[in-house]
mmCIF file of C-alpha atoms in Angstrom:
data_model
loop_
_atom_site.group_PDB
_atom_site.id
_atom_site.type_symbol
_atom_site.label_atom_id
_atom_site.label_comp_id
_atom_site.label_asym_id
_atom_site.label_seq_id
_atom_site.Cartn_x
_atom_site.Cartn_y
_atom_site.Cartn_z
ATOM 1 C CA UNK V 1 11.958 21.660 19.611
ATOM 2 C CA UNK V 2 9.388 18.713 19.038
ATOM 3 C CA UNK V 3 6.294 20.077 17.237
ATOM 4 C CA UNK V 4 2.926 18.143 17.243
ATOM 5 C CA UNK V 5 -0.055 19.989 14.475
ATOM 6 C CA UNK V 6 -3.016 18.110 15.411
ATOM 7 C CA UNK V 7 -5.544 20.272 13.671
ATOM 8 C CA UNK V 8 -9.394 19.154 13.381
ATOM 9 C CA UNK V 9 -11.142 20.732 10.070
ATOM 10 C CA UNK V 10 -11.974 24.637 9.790
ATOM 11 C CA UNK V 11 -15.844 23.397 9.083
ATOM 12 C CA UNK V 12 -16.765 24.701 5.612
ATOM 13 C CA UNK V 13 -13.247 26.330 4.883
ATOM 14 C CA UNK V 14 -10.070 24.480 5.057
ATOM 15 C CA UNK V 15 -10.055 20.309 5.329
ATOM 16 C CA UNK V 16 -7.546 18.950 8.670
ATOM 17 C CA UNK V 17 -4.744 17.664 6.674
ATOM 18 C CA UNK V 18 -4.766 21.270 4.496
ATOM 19 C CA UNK V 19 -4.380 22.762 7.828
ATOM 20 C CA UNK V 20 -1.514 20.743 9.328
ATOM 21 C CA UNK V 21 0.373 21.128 5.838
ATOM 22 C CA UNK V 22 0.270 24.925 6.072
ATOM 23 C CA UNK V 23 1.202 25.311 9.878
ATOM 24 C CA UNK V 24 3.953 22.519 9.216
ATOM 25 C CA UNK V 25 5.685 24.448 6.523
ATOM 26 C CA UNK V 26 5.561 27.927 8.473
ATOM 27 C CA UNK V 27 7.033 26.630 11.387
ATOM 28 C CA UNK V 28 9.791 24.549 9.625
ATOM 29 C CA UNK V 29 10.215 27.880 7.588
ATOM 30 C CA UNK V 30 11.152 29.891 10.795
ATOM 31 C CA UNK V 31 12.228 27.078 13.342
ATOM 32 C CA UNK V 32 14.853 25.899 11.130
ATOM 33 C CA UNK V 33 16.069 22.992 13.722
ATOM 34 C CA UNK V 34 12.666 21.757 14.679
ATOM 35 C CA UNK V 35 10.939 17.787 13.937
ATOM 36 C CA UNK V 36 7.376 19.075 12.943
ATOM 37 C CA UNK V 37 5.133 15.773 13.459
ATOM 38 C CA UNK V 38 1.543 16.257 11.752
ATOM 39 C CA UNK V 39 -1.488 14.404 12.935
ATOM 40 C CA UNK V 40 -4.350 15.961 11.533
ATOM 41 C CA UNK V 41 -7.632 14.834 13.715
ATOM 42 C CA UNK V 42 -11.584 13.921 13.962
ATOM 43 C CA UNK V 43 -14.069 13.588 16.298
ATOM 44 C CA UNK V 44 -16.630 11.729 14.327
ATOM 45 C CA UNK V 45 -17.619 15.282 11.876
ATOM 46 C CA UNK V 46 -17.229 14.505 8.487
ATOM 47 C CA UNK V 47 -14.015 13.134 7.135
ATOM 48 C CA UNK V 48 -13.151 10.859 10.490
ATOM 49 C CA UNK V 49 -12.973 7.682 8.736
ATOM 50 C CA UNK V 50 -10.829 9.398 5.511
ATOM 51 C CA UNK V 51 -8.301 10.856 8.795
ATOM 52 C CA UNK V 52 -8.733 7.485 9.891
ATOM 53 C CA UNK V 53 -7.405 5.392 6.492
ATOM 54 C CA UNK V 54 -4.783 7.745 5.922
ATOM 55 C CA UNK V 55 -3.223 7.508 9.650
ATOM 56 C CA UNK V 56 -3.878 3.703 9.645
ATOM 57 C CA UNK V 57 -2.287 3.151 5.995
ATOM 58 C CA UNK V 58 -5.324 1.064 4.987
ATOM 59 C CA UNK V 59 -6.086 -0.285 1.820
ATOM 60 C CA UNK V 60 -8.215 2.215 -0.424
ATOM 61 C CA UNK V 61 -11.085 0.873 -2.254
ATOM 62 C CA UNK V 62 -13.499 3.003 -4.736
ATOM 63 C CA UNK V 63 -16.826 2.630 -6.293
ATOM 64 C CA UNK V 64 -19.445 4.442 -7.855
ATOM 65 C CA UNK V 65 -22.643 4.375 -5.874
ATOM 66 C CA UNK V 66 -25.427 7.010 -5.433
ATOM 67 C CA UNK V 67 -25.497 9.977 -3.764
ATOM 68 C CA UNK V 68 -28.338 11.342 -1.279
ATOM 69 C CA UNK V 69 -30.746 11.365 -4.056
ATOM 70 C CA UNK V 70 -29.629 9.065 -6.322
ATOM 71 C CA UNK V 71 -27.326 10.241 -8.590
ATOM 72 C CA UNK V 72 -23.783 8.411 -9.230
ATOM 73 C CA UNK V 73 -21.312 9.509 -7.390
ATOM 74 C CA UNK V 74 -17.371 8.049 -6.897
ATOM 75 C CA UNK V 75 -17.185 6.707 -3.163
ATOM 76 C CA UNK V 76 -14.379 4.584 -1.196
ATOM 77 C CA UNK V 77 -13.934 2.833 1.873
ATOM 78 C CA UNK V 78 -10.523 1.747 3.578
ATOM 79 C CA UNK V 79 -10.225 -1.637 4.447
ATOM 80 C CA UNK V 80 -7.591 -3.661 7.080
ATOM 81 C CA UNK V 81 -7.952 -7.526 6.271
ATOM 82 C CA UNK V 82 -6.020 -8.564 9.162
ATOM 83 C CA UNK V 83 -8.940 -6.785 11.641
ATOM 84 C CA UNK V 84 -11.721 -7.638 8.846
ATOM 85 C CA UNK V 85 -12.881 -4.054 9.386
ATOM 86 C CA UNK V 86 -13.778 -1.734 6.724
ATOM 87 C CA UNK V 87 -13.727 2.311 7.652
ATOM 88 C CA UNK V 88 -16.068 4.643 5.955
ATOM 89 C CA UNK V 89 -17.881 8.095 6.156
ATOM 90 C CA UNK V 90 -21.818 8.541 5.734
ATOM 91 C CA UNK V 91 -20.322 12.073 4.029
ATOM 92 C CA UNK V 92 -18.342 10.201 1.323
ATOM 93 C CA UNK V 93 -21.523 9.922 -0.549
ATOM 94 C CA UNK V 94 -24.390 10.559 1.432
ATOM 95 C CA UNK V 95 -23.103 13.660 2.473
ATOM 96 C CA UNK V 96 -25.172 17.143 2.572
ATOM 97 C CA UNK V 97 -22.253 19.094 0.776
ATOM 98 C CA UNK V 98 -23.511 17.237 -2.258
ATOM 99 C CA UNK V 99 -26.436 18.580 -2.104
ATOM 100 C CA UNK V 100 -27.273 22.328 -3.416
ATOM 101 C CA UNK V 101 -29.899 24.052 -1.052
ATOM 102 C CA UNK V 102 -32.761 23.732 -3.641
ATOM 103 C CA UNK V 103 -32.095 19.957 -3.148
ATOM 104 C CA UNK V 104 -32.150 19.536 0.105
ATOM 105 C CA UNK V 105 -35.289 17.231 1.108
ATOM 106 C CA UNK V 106 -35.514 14.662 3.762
ATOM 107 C CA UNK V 107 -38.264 13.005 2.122
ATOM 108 C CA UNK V 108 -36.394 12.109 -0.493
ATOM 109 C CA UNK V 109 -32.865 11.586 0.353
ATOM 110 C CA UNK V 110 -31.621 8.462 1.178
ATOM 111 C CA UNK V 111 -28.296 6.784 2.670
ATOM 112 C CA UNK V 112 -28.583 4.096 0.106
ATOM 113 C CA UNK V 113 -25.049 4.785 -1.506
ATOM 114 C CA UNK V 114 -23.298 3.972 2.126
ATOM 115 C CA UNK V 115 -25.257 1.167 2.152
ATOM 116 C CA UNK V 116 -23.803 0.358 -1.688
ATOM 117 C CA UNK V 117 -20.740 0.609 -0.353
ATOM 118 C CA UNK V 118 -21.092 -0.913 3.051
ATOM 119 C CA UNK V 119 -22.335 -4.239 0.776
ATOM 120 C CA UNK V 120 -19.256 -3.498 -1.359
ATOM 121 C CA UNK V 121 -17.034 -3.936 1.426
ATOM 122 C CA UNK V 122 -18.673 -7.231 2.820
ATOM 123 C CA UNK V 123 -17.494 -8.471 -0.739
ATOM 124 C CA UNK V 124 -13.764 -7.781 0.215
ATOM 125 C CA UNK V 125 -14.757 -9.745 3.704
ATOM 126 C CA UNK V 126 -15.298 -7.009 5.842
ATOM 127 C CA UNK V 127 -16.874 -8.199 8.983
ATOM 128 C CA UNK V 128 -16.761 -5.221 10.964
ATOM 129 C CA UNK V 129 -17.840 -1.521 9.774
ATOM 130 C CA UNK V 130 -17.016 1.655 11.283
ATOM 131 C CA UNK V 131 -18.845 4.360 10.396
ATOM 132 C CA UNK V 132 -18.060 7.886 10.678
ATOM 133 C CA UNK V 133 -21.559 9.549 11.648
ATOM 134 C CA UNK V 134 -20.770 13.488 10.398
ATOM 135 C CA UNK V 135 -21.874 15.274 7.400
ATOM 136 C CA UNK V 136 -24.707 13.300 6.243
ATOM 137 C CA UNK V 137 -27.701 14.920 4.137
ATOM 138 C CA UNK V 138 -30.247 12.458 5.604
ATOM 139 C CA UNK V 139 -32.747 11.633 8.262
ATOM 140 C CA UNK V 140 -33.477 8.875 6.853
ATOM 141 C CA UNK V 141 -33.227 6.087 10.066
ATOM 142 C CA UNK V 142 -30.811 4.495 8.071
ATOM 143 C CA UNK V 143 -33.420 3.477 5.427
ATOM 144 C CA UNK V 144 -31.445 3.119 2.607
ATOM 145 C CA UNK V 145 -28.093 1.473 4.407
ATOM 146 C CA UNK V 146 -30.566 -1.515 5.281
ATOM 147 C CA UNK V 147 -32.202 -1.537 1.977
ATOM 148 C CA UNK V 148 -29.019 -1.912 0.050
ATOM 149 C CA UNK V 149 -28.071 -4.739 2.832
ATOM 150 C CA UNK V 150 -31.112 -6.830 2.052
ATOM 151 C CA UNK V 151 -33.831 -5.508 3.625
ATOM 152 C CA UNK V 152 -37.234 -4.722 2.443
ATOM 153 C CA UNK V 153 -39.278 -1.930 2.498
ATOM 154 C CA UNK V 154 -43.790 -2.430 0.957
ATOM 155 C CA UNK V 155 -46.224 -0.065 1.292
ATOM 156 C CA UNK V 156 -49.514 -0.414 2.074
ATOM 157 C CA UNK V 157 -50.485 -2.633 -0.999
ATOM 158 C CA UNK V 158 -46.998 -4.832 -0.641
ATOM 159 C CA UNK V 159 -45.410 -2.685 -2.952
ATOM 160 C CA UNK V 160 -41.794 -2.501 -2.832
ATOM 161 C CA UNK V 161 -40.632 1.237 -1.898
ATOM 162 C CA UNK V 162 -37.408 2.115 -4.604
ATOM 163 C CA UNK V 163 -34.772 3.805 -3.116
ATOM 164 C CA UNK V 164 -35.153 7.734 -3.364
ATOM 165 C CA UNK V 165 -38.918 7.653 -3.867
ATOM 166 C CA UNK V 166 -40.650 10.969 -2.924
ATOM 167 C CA UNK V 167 -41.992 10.848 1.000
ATOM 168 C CA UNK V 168 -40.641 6.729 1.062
ATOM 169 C CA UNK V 169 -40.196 7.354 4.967
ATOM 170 C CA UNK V 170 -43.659 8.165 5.270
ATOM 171 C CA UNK V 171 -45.341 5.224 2.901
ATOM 172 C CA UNK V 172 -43.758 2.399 4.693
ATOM 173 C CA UNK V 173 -46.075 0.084 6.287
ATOM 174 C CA UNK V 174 -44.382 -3.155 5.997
ATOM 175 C CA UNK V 175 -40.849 -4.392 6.167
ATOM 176 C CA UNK V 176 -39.411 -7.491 5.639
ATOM 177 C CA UNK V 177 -36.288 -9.351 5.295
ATOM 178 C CA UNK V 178 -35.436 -13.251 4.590
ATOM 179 C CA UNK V 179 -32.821 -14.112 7.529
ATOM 180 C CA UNK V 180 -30.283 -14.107 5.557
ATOM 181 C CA UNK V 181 -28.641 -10.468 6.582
ATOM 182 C CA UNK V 182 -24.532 -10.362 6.233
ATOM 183 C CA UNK V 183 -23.075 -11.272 9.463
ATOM 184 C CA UNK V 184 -21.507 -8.030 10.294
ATOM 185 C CA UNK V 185 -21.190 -5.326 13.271
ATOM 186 C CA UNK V 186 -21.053 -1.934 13.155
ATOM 187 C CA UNK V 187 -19.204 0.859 15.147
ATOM 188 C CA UNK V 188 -20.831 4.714 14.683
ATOM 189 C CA UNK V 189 -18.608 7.338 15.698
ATOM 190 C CA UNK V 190 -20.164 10.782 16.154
ATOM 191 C CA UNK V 191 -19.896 14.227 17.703
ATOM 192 C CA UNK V 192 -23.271 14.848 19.081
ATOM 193 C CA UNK V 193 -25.476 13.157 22.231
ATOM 194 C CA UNK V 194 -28.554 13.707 20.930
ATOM 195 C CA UNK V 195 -31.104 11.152 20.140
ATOM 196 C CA UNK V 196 -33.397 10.798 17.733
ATOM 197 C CA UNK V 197 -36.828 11.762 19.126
ATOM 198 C CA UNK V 198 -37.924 14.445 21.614
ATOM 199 C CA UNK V 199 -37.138 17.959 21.509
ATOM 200 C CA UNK V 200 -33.256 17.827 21.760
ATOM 201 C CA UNK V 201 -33.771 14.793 18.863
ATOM 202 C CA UNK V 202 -32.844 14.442 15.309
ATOM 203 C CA UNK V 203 -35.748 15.583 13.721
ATOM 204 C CA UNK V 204 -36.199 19.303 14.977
ATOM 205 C CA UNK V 205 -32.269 20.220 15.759
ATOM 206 C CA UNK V 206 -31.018 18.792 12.831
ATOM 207 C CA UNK V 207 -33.864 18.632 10.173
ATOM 208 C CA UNK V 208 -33.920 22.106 9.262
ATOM 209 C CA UNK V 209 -30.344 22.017 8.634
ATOM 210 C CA UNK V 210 -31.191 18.891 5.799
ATOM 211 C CA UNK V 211 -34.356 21.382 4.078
ATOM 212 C CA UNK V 212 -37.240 19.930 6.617
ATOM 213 C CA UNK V 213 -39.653 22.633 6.710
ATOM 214 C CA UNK V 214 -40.899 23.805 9.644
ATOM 215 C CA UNK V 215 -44.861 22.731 8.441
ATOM 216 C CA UNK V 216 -43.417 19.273 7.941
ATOM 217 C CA UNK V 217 -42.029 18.346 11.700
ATOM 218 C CA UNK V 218 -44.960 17.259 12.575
ATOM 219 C CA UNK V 219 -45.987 14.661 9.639
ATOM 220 C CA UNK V 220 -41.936 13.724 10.127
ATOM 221 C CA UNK V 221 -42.221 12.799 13.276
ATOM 222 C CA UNK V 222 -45.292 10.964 13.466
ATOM 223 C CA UNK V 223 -43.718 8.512 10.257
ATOM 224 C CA UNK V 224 -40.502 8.267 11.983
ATOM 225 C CA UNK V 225 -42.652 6.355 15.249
ATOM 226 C CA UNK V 226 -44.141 4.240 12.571
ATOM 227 C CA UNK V 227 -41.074 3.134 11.313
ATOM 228 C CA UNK V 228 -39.650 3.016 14.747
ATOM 229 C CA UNK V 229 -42.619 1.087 15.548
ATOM 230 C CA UNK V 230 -41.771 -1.439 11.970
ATOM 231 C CA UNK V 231 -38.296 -2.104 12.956
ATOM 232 C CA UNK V 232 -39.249 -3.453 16.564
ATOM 233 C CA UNK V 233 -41.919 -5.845 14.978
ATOM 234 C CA UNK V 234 -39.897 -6.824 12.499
ATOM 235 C CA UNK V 235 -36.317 -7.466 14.980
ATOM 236 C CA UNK V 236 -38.574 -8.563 17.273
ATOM 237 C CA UNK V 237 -37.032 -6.559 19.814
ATOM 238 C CA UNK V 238 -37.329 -3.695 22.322
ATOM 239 C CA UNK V 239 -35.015 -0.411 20.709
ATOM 240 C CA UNK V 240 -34.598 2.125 23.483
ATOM 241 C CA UNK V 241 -33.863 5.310 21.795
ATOM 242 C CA UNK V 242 -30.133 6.664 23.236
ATOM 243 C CA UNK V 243 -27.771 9.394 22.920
ATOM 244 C CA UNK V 244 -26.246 9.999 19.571
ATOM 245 C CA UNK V 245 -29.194 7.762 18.044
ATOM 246 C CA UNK V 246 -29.522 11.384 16.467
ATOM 247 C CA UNK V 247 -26.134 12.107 14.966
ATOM 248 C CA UNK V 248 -27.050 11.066 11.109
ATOM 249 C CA UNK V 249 -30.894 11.458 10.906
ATOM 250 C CA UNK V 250 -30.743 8.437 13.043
ATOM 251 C CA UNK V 251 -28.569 6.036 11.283
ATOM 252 C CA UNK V 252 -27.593 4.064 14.202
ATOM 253 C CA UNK V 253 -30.681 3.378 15.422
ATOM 254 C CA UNK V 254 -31.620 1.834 12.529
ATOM 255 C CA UNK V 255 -28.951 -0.302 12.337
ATOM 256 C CA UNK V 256 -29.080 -1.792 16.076
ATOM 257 C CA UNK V 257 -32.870 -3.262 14.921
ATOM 258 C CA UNK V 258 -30.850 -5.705 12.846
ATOM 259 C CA UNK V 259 -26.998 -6.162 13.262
ATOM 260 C CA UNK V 260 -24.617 -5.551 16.490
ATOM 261 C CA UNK V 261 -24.421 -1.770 16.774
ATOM 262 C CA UNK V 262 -22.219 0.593 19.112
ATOM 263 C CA UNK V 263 -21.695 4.119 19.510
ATOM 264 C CA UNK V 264 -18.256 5.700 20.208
ATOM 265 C CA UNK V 265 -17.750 8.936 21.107
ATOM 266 C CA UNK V 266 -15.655 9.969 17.688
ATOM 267 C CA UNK V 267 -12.427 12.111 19.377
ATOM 268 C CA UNK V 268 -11.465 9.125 21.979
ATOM 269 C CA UNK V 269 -12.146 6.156 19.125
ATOM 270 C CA UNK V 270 -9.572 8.467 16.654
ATOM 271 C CA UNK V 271 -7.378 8.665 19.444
ATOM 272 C CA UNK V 272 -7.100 5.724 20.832
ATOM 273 C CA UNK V 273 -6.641 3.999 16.808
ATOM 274 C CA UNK V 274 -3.866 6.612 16.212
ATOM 275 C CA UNK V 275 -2.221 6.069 19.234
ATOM 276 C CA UNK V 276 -2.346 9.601 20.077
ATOM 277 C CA UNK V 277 -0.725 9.585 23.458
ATOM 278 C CA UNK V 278 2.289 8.379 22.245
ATOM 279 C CA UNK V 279 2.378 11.382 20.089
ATOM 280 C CA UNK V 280 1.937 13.889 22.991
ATOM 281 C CA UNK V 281 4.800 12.214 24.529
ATOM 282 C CA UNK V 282 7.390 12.889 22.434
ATOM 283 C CA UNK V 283 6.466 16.611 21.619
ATOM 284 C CA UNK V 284 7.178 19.474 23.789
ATOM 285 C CA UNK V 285 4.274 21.737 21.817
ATOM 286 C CA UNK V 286 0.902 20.750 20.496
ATOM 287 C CA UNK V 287 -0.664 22.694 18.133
ATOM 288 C CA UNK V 288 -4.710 22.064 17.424
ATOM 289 C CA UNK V 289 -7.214 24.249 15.669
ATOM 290 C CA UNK V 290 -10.983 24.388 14.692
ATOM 291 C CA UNK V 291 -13.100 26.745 12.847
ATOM 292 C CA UNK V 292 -14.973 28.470 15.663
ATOM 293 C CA UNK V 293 -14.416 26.940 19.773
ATOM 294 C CA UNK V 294 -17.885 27.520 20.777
ATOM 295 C CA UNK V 295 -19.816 25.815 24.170
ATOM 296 C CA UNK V 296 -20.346 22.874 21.810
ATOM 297 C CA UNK V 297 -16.587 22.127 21.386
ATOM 298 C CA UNK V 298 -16.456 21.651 25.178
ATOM 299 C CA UNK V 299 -18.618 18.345 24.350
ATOM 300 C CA UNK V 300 -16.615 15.806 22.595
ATOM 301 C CA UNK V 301 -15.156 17.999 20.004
ATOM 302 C CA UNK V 302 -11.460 16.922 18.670
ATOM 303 C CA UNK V 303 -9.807 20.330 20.120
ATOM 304 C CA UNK V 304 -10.843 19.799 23.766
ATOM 305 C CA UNK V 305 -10.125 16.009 23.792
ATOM 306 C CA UNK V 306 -6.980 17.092 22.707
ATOM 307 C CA UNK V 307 -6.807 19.297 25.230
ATOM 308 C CA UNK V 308 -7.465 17.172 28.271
ATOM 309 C CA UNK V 309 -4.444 14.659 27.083
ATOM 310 C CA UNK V 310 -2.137 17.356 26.288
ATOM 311 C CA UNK V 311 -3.321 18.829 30.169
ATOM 312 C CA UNK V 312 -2.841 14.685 31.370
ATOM 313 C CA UNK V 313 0.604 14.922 30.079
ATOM 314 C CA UNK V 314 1.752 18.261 31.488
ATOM 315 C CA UNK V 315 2.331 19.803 27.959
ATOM 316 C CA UNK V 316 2.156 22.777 26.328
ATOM 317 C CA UNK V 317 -0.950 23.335 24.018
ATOM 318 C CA UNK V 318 -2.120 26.549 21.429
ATOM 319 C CA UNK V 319 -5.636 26.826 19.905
ATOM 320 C CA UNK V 320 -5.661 28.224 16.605
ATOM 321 C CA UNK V 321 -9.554 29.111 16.105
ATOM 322 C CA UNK V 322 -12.170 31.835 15.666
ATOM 323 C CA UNK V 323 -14.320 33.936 18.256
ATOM 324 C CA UNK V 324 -13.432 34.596 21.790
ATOM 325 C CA UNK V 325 -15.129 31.786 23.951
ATOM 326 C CA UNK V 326 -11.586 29.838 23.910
ATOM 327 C CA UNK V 327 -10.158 32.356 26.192
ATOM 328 C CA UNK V 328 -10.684 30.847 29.445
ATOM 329 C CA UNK V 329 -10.725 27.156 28.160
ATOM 330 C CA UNK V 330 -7.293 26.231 29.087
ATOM 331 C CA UNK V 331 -5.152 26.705 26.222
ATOM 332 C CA UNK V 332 -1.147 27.835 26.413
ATOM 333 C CA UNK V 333 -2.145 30.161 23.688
ATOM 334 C CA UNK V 334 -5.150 31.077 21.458
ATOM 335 C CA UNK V 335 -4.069 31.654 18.192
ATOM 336 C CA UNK V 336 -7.427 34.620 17.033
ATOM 337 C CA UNK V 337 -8.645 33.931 13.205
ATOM 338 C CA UNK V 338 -10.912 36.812 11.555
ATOM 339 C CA UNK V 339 -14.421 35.734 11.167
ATOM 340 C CA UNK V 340 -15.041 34.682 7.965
ATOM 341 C CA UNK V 341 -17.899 35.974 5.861
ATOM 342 C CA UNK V 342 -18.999 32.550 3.918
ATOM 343 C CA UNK V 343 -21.170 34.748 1.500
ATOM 344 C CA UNK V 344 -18.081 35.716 -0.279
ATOM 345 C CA UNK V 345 -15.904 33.895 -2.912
ATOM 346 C CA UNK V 346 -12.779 32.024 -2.392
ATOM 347 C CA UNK V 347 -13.501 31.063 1.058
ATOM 348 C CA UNK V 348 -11.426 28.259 0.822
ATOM 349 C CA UNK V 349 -8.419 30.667 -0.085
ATOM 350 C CA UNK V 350 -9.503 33.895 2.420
ATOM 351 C CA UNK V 351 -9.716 30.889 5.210
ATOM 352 C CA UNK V 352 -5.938 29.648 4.451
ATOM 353 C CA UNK V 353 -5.201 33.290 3.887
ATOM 354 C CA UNK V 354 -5.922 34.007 7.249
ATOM 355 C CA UNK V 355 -4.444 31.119 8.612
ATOM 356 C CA UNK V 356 -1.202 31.670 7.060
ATOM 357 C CA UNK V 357 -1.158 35.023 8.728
ATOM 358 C CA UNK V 358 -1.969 34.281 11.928
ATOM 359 C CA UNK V 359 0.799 31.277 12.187
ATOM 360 C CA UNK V 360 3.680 33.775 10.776
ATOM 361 C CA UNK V 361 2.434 36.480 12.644
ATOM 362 C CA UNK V 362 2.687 34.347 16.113
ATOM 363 C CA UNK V 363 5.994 32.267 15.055
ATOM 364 C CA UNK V 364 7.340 35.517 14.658
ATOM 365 C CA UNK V 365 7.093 36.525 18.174
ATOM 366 C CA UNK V 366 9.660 34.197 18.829
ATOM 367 C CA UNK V 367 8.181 33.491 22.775
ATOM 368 C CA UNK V 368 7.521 29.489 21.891
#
């Protein structure tokens, strides 16, 4: 029997890689003659571009940069010289599970550090960056990537704005930049369609999540059109806002005023780089997983891509998640997690707990 664990992360509980590890070594603990293949997987959520180096074999390069409001933290980047392409995560360092909930504050925090280490890999001659959207603690337009890449952000009096400065987003009234930006291109890889104004945007689905009061939408928004307003004067250029200009607090938007910028969808980018269909071909039985398959996971979530290939290729496919709403999705099998209470302690350990139960429990029924 071929085995294929293809697991995306348990969000807040158990990392992808964890969770191919543990189902690995229970079924090679009771299906004594299988091959067990492990390809944990990402759909642009935090952690795509770490998946991404590890599956790829790339180069690993670290450096301490700041995180979302300013203090140092250790961040990396993998980099492929024969592609000149350097892969890394907004989360790595710029990530909200830096953060503590008292710190959470839009005004202030900044993707600076990305952009630290986005400039760090143009120095190993990186010419193309792809950026893995998920996870970030900002909503920031991609501020502080473009101010650590050269460009310049005065206030009213001409004033230079410093990274991290209380309500920065909201003083800017000037930006500019000499010419001389890196010649680089970007790919964004995300999870989410939304974009970055309107009601559906950045701003009021994904704000509150980052500590943007509900009093402050408002004052938010009306900078955010300012500095929309600042990058299209100073690109001299016409940005139409799109889908997924929202995933990041609107990172890739502000990116496209000033360097060659595309979105992918994150699940069919991972894919297609870890040749993905070549793994489904030589397995009999895919195993996937995600915290809780919700009517979100239906929409370009890792599981469901997964799904639709494993479907393509006329194989066999279980779901180990949370919740019910995978039931009629299409799965061989729905492996049912316990809802985890994240109030408690050890939830790292109650969520591989539970998993560890639920694999022996089903391997054990011997009908695979």
């Amino acid at each position: 029997m071929n085995w294929l664990i293809a697991p995306n992360a348990f969000k807040g509980s158990i990392e992808a890689d964890e969770a191919a590890k543990i189902i690995q070594n229970l079924i090679q603990a009771e299906d004594k003659g299988s091959v067990v293949k492990t390809a944990p997987i990402a759909d642009g959520g935090d952690g795509t571009c770490y998946l991404l180096i590890q599956h790829l074999g790339l180069m690993k390069f670290h450096e301490q940069v700041c995180d979302p409001i300013g203090r140092a933290r250790d961040g990396f980047f993998g980099y492929d010289p024969i592609s000149e392409t350097a892969y890394l995560d907004v989360s790595t360092v710029s990530g909200v599970k830096w953060l503590a909930s008292d710190e959470l504050n839009p005004w202030v925090s900044s993707s600076y550090g990305t952009g630290e280490l986005i400039k760090e890999a143009i120095s190993k001659g990186a010419k193309n960056i792809v950026l893995g959207l998920g996870g970030s603690a900002t909503v920031d337009m991609g501020i502080g990537i473009l101010a650590a890449l050269g460009i310049i952000f005065l206030d009213e009096k001409g004033d230079e704005l410093a990274p991290f400065s209380p309500y920065f987003l909201q003083k800017i009234a000037h930006i500019r930049f000499n010419g001389n930006l890196p010649s680089i291109s970007f790919t964004c890889l995300c999870d989410v369609s939304n974009p970055f104004f309107g009601d559906n945007g950045a701003i009021p689905v994904f704000g509150p999540q980052k500590g943007l009061k509900a009093d402050d939408q408002k004052l938010f928004v009306d900078a955010s059109k300012k500095v929309y307003e600042l990058f299209e004067k100073a690109s001299k250029k016409t940005i139409d806002d799109q889908p997924s200009f929202g995933a990041a607090g609107g990172i890739a938007l502000g990116l496209s005023a000033f360097f060659p910028t595309e979105i992918a969808q994150g699940a069919h980018f991972f894919f297609e780089k870890i040749e993905m269909e070549k793994m489904i071909d030589s397995a009999d039985l895919i195993v996937t997983g995600e915290g809780r398959y919700d009517s979100q996971s239906a929409h370009g979530k890792g599981s469901f891509e997964l799904l639709q290939l494993a479907h393509k290729k006329g194989k066999k496919i279980w779901l180990i998640t949370s919740g019910d709403e995978a039931d009629e999705a299409g799965f061989d099998e729905v492996i049912k997690l316990p809802d985890l209470d994240f109030n408690l302690s050890n939830i790292q350990e109650r969520a591989k707990g539970n998993l560890k139960q639920a694999v022996f429990n089903k391997l054990n029924e011997k009908d695979f």
